[in-house]
Structure formats: structure tokens, C-alpha cells
Short mmCIF file of C-alpha atoms and ligand atoms in Angstrom, two decimals:
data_model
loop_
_atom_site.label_atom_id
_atom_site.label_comp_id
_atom_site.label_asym_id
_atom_site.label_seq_id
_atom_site.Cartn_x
_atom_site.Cartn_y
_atom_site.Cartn_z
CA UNK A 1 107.65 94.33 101.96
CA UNK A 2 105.19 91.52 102.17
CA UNK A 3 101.82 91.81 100.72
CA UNK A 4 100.18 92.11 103.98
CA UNK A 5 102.38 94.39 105.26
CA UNK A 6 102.07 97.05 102.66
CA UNK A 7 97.95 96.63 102.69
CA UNK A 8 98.62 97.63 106.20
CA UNK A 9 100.55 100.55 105.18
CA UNK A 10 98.71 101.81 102.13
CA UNK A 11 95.74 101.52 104.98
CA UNK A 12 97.30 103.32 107.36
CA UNK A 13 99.58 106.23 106.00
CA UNK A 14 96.55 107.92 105.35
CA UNK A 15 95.10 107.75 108.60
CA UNK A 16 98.58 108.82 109.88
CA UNK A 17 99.17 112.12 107.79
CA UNK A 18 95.68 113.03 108.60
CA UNK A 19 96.51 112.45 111.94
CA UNK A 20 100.04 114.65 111.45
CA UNK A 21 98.32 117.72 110.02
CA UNK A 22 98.42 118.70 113.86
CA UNK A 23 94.99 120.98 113.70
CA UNK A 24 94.28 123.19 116.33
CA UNK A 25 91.25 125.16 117.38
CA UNK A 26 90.58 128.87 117.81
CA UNK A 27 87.84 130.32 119.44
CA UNK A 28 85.47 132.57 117.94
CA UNK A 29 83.36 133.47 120.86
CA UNK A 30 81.00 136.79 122.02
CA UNK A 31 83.68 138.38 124.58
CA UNK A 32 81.19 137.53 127.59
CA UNK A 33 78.28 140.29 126.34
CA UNK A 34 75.04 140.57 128.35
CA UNK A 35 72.13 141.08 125.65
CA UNK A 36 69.53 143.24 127.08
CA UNK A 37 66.69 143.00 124.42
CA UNK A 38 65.40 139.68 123.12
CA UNK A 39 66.36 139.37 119.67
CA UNK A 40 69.12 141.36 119.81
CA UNK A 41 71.67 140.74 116.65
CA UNK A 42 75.31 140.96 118.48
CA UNK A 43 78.89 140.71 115.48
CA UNK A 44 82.05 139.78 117.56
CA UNK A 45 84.99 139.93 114.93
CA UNK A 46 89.08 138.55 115.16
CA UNK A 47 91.58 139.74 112.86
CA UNK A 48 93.37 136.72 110.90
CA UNK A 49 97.41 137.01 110.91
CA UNK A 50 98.16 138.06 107.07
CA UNK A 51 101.87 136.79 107.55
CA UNK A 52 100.41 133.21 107.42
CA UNK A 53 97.60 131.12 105.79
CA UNK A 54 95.73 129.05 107.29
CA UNK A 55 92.95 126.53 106.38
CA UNK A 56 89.68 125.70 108.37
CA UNK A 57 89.03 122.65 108.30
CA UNK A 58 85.98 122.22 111.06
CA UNK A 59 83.00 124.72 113.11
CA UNK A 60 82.49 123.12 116.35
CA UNK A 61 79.33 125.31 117.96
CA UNK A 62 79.52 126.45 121.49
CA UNK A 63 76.00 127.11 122.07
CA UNK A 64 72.57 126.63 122.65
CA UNK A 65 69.66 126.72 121.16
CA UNK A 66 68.19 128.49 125.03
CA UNK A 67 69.96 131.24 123.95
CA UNK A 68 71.07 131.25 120.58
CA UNK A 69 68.47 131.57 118.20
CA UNK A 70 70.90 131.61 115.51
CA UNK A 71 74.70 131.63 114.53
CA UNK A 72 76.62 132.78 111.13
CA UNK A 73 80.34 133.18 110.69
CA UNK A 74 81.37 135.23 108.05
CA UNK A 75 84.19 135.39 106.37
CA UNK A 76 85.48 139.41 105.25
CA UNK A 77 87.80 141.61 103.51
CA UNK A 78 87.07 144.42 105.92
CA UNK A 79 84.67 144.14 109.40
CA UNK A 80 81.60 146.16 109.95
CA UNK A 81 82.78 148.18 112.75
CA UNK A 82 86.50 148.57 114.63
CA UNK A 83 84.74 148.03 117.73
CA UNK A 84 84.93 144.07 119.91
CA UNK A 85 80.77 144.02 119.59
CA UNK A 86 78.75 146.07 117.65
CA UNK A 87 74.72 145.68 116.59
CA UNK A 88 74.21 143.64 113.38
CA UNK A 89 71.00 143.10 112.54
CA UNK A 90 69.39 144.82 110.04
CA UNK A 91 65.86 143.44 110.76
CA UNK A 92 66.03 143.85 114.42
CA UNK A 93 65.93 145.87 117.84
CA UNK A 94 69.60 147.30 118.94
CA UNK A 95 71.44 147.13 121.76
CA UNK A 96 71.96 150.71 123.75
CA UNK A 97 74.89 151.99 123.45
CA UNK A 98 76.36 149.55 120.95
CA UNK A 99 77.53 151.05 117.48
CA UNK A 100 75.27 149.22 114.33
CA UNK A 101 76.45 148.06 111.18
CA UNK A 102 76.44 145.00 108.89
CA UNK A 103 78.71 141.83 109.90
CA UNK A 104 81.11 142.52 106.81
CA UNK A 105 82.04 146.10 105.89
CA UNK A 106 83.55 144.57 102.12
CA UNK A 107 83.84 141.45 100.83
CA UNK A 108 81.29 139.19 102.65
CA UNK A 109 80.71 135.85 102.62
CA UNK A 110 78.99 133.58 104.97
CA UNK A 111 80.95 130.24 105.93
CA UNK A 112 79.26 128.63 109.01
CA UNK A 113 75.59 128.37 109.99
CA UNK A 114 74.19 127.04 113.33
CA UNK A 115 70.75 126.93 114.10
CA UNK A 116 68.94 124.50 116.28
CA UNK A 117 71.61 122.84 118.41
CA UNK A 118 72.88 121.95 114.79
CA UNK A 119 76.11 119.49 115.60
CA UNK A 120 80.24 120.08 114.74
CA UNK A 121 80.50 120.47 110.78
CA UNK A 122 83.76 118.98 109.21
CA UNK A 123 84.73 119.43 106.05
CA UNK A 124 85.71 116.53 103.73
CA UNK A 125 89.37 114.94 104.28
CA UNK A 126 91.67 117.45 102.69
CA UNK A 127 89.28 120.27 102.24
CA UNK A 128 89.52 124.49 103.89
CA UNK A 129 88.65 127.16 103.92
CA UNK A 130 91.83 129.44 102.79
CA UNK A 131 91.93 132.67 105.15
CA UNK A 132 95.12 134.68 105.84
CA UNK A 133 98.07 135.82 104.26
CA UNK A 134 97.11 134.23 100.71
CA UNK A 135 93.30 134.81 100.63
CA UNK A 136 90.56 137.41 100.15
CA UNK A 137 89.26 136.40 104.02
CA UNK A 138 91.40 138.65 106.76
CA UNK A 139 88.79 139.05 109.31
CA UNK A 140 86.16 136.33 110.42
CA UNK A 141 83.07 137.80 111.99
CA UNK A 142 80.42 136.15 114.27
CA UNK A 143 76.58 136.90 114.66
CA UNK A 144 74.81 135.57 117.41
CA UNK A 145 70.84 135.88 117.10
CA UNK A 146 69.98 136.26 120.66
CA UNK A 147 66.34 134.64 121.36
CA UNK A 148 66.41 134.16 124.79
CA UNK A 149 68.29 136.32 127.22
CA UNK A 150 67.11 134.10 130.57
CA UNK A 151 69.77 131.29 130.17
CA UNK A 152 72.58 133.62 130.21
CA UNK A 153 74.49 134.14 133.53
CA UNK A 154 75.51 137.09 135.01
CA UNK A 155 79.11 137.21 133.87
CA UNK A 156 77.44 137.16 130.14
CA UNK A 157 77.36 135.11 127.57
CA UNK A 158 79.93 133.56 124.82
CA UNK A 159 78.14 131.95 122.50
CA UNK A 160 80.31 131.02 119.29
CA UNK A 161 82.26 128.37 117.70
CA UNK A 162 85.73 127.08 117.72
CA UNK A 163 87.31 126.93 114.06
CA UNK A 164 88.93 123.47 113.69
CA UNK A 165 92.31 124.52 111.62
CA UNK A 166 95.50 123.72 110.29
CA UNK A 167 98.71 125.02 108.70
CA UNK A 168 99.34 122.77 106.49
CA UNK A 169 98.11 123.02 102.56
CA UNK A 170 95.30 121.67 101.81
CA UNK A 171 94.81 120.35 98.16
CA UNK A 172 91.35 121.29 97.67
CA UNK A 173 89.80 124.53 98.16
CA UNK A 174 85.90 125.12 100.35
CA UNK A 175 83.81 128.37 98.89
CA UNK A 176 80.34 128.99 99.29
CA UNK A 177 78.16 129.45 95.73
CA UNK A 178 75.24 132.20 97.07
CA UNK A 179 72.69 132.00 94.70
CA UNK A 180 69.63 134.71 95.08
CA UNK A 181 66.96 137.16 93.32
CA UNK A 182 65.16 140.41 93.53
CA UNK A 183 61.42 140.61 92.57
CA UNK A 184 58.22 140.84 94.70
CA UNK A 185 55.37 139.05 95.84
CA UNK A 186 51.57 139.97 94.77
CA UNK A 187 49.38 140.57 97.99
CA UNK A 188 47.30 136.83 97.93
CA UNK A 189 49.12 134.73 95.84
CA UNK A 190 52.30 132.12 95.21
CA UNK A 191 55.36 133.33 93.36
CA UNK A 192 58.43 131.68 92.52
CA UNK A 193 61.32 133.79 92.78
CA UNK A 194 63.71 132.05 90.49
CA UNK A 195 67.84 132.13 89.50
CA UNK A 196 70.19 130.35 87.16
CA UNK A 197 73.49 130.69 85.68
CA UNK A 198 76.15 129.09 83.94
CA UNK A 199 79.62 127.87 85.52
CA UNK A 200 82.13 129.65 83.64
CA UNK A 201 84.70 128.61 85.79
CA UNK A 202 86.59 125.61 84.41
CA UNK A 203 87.54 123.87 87.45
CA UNK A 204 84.48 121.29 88.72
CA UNK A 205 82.77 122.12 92.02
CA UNK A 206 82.10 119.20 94.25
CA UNK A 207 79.18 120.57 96.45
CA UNK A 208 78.83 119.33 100.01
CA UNK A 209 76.42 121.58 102.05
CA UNK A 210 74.08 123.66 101.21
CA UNK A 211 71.75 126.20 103.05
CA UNK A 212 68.75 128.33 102.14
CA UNK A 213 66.95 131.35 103.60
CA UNK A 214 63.87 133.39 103.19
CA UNK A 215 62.10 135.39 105.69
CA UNK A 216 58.47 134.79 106.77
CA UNK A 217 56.63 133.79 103.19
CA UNK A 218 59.35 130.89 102.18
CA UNK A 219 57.43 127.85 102.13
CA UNK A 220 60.38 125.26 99.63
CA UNK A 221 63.60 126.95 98.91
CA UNK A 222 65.20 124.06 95.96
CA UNK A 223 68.82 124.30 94.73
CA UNK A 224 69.20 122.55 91.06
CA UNK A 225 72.37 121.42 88.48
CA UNK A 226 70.75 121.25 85.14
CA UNK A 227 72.80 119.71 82.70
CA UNK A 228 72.60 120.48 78.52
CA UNK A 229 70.09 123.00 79.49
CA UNK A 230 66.87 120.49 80.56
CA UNK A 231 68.74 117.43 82.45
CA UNK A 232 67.73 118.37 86.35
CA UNK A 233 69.27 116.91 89.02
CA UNK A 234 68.89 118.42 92.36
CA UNK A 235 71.27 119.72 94.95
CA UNK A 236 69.09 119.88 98.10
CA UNK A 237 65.81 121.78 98.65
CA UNK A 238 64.33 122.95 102.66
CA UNK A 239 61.89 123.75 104.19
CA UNK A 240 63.20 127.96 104.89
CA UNK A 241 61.02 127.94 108.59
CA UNK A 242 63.43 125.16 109.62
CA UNK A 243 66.77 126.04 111.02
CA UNK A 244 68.77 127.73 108.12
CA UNK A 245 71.94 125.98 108.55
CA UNK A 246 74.17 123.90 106.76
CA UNK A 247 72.60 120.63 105.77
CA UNK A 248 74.86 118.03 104.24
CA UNK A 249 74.81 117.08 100.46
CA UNK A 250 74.74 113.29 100.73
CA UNK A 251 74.97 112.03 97.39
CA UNK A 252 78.63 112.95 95.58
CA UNK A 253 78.03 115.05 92.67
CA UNK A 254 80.02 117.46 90.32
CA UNK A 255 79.20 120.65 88.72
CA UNK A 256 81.36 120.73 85.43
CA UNK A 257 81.61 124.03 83.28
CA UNK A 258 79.33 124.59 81.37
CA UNK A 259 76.00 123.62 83.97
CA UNK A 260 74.05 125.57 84.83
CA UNK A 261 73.05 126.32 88.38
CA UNK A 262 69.29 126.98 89.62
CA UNK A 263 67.62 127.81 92.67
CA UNK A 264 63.66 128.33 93.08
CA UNK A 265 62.23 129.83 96.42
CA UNK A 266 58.46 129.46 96.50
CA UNK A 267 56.58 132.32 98.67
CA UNK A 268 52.72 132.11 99.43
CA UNK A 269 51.37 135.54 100.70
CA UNK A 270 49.08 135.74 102.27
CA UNK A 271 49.27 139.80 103.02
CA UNK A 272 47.19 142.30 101.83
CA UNK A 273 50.71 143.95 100.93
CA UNK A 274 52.58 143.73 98.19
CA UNK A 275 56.05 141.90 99.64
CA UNK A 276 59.68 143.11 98.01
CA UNK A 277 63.23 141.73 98.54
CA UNK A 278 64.83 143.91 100.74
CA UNK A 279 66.90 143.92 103.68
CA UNK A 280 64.25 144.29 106.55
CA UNK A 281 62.13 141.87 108.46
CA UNK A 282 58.64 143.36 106.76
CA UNK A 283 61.18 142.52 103.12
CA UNK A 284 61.13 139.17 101.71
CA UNK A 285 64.76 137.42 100.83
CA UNK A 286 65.32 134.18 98.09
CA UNK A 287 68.57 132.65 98.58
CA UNK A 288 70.31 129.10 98.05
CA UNK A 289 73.73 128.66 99.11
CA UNK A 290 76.49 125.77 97.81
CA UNK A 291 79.12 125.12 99.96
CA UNK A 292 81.36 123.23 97.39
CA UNK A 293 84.98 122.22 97.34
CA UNK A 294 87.88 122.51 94.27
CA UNK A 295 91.04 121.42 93.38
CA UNK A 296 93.60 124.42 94.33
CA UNK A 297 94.08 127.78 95.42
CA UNK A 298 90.88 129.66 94.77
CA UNK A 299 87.23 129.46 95.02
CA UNK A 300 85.46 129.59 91.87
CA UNK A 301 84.25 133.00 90.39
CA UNK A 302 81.92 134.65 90.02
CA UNK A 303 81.20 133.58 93.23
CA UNK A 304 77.13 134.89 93.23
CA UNK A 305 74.03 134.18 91.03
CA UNK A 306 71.68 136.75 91.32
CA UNK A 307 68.49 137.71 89.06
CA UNK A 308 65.87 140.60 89.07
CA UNK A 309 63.45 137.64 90.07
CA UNK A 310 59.65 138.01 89.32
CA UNK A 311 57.81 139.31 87.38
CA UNK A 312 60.19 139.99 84.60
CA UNK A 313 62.75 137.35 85.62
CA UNK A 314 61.65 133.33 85.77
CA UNK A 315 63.20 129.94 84.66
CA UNK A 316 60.97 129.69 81.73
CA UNK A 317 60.84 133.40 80.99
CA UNK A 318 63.65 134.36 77.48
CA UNK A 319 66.47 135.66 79.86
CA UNK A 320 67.26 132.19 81.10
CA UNK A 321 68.45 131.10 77.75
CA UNK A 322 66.14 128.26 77.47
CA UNK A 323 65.98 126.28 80.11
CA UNK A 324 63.79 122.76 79.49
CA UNK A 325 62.27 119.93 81.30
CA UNK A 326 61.44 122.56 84.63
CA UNK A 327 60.74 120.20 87.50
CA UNK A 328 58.17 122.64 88.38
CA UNK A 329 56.01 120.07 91.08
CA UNK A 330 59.64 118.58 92.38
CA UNK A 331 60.60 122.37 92.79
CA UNK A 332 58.22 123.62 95.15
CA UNK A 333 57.48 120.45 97.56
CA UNK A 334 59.22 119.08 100.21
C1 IYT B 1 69.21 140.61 99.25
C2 IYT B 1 69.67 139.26 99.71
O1 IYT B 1 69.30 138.25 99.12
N1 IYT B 1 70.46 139.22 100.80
C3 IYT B 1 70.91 137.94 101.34
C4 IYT B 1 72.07 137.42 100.59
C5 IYT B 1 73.34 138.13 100.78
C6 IYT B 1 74.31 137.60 101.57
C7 IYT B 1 75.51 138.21 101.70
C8 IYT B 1 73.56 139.35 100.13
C9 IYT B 1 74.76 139.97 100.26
C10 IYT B 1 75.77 139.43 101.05
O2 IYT B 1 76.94 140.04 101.16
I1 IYT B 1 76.94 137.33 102.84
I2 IYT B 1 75.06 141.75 99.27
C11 IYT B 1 71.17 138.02 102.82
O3 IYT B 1 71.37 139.08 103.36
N2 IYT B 1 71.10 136.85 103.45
C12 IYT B 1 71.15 136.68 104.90
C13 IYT B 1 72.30 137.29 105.65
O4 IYT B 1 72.28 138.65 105.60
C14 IYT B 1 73.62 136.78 105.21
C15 IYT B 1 71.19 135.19 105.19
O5 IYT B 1 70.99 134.81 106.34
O6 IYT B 1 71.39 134.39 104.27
CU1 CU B 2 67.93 133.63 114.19
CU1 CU B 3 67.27 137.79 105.05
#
């Protein structure tokens, strides 16, 4: 072969077997449900085939923000309920007549978020999420935050997303890191509710997205890699009252074993309450989420980083095992 010749194919062979992976979609839609209460949580679930894998390479939303207020798809071991809909919002008013339990009834994790007429997400060339046959994911799960009910026609609604997916192996692995705390907040004051942990896991993460969430008191939510224990080099940090989606990581970075990983959520309140983490909208919640890829088969484990939080809990505090050089301005501003 020529020279030029073979630049063209070593250009294009890649373009081709991308092309060849033949990916389909599959929708993961609300069966056509009429909401009768704004702010109604709704879970629609489908059962993955177990005699096959398959890898999910793509969300592309099928909704709007008129309607939606919000959208998370999560992947689980076992649903919430055996019924098509069912009420799944902790925090919020219920349908009538509609069973209520959580999205996932084991094994829960989340692997889409829409918010905001957010656009398609796609992960990196060669990247999926394993569900199926040869996974821990055999049912995928939809909630649909309903805001507004006066967009939806009569025949009801079907707000969702179709899963851009393939058969074919993918090399590298998507999970989602969910870092978070316990701990309360002091009626009239700031508090950082603070994590970190070290990657025991001795394949390297490659994080692309990443999402946070709090409830009403979040005011920065920052996600951190902190190298020989006081190099910090941050992940991504949000503003919580902004949509809570997936926001892309832009810069390419690696967490290695042997980082540590640390999220800070800063809360002013401004109640005359003291605020807990807890489930409910009147709780607070502190979490940071990586959506990362890996060479392989598996996700990395443990896949959660969790601490009591404040008071007892905090970066600087002696259960961190020493953790120097705290970014502490860089931590809590946008
Ligand atoms: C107490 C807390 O932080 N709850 C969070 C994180 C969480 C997510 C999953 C906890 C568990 C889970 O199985 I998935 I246990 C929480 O509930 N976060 C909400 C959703 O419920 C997922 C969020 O929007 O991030
Ligand atoms: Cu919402
Ligand atoms: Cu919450």
C-alpha cells in the first residue's frame, strides 16, 4: 500500500468500525400517564433481557423542560414496585391511586440526569454502560419530576429518553462514583459537609461527567482528586440550584490508586431550625457524583464515599488521615 493510501486507511477504519457497531435505540418512556398534581414524582421501569449484555452507549432526552422539571434513569438490581408506574418521590405529593416506593428496590445507581432541556449525552468512543446478562443492572428505571401538568395533552404524557446502545463489547467500562455525607446544619450559619476516600481499586478511573445535588441550603457543591494527600486538583464544582444534571468534565484527567477523592457541599442556613440529612424535602442532602470510565468488565468498587459529615466529620478533622493544602476559598465559590 502506498503511503497515502494507508494514512487514508489508518484514518478511516476507525470511523468505519465505529460506524459498524450498528447501535440501536430503546425507549425508556412514561407509558402515556396523565399527572394530576404538580410535582408529582412518576418511576416507569423495563426489564433488561439477562440472556444478553448490552452496553449504553448514549441518553437522548425526550422532553421538556414545560413539563419535566426533572429526569433520572437509574440503573437496579431489583425495581421499586412490579407495577408499569408507581409514585417515587420521597419529598413529594402522590398520585391517587398509584402504589409509592423508591425508584430502585436493591442495588441503585443513578446513570442519566436531565434537567433544563439539558441536550443528548454520549459517552466517549468505546465507552458503556454494561447492563444485562453479565452485569449487576437488570432493570433500568425512569423518574420524571412533573412541574407543570398544562403542556401535557390529553392522551398523557411520555416524557423519557431513548438509550443509545449496542451489542457489541465495549473495551472500557462507564460507572458512576456517588460521593456523599450525613451531618447537620446549625440554625444561622455556613457548614461544610465534607467526604474523602482513598481509591483502593487498582484500575485508573478516567472521569467524564459529574453531577451534584443538595436540596434548598446548597449554595457550591465541589468534587476534588487530591494527590499524596495535599496536591488538589479539581473535578468540577456547581452551583446545586442549577439543573442537577450531568455536566461534562472537560479537561482529561485520571484518578490512579492510591488518590484520594473529595467532595465539599457548602450550606448557608438561614432557618431558625436545625437542618439534618435525610430523605425529605424539609432534610438537607450533600452529594457529588463521578461518572468515570475503566478499562474492562467492571466498575470500580467500592462504588460510594460516604462520611458522618459535620460536626464530628470534616477534611481537616483526624478521621481524614491528614489531608493538606485544603483549597478551602476554591472549595466553596463558584
Ligand atoms: C442520603 C443521600 O445522600 N441520598 C442521596 C444519595 C443516594 C443516591 C442513591 C443515596 C442512596 C442511593 O441509592 I442512587 I442509599 C440521594 O438520594 N440523592 C438523590 C436521589 O435520591 C438519587 C439525587 O438526586 O441525587
Ligand atoms: Cu426536579
Ligand atoms: Cu435529595
Amino acid at each position: 500500500m502506498n503511503q497515502l493510501l494507508w494514512l487514508a486507511a489508518t484514518i478511516f477504519i476507525p470511523a468505519i468500525t465505529a460506524f459498524q457497531q450498528d447501535k440501536d435505540e430503546f425507549p425508556l418512556l412514561m407509558p402515556k400517564v396523565t399527572p394530576e398534581l404538580e410535582e408529582t414524582y412518576l418511576c416507569t421501569p423495563i426489564r433488561l433481557d439477562t440472556d444478553d449484555t448490552y452496553f449504553i452507549t448514549g441518553f437522548r432526552p425526550n422532553a421538556t423542560m414545560m413539563t419535566a422539571h426533572h429526569m433520572l434513569v437509574f440503573g437496579c438490581e431489583e425495581p421499586g414496585s412490579s407495577q408499569p408506574v408507581w409514585n417515587c418521590g420521597e419529598m413529594s405529593v402522590k398520585q391517587p391511586g398509584l402504589e409509592s416506593s423508591r425508584p430502585c428496590a436493591s442495588g441503585d445507581q443513578i446513570i442519566y440526569a436531565w434537567g433544563m432541556d439539558a441536550p443528548e449525552l454520549h459517552l466517549p468512543e468505546g465507552v458503556g454502560f454494561r447492563v444485562g446478562a453479565d452485569s449487576n443492572i437488570k432493570y433500568l428505571v425512569l423518574q420524571v419530576h412533573y412541574g407543570h401538568l398544562d403542556h401535557i395533552p390529553s392522551s398523557g404524557d411520555d416524557s423519557g429518553v431513548f438509550l443509545e446502545y449496542t451489542e457489541t463489547e465495549q473495551p472500557k467500562t462507564a460507572g458512576v462514583l456517588l460521593m456523599g455525607t450525613g451531618g447537620f446544619a446549625l440554625p444561622h450559619s455556613t457548614t461544610y459537609f465534607e467526604t474523602s476516600c482513598e481509591m483502593e481499586d487498582p484500575r485508573t478511573m478516567h472521569p467524564f461527567a459529574f453531577r451534584t445535588h443538595t436540596h434548598k441550603l446548597g449554595k457550591v457543591v465541589s468534587g476534588w482528586r487530591v494527590r499524596h494527600r495535599g496536591e488538589w486538583e479539581l473535578i468540577g464544582k456547581m452551583d446545586p440550584q442549577k439543573p442537577q444534571m450531568f455536566y461534562p468534565i472537560e479537561k482529561d484527567m485520571e484518578i490512579k490508586q492510591g488518590d484520594t477523592v473529595a467532595a465539599r457541599c457548602t450550606m448557608v442556613n438561614h432557618r431558625d431550625r436545625t437542618t439534618y440529612i435525610g430523605t425529605t424535602a424539609e432534610d438537607e442532602m450533600c452529594n457529588f457524583y463521578v461518572m468515570y470510565w475503566v478499562w474492562g468488565k467492571r466498575p470500580v468498587t467500592p462504588n460510594t464515599c460516604f462520611t458522618r459529615g459535620p460536626p464530628s466529620w470534616s477534611w481537616a478533622g483526624r478521621y481524614a488521615g491528614g489531608l493538606n493544602n485544603i483549597p478551602d476559598v476554591e472549595a466553596s465559590t463558584l
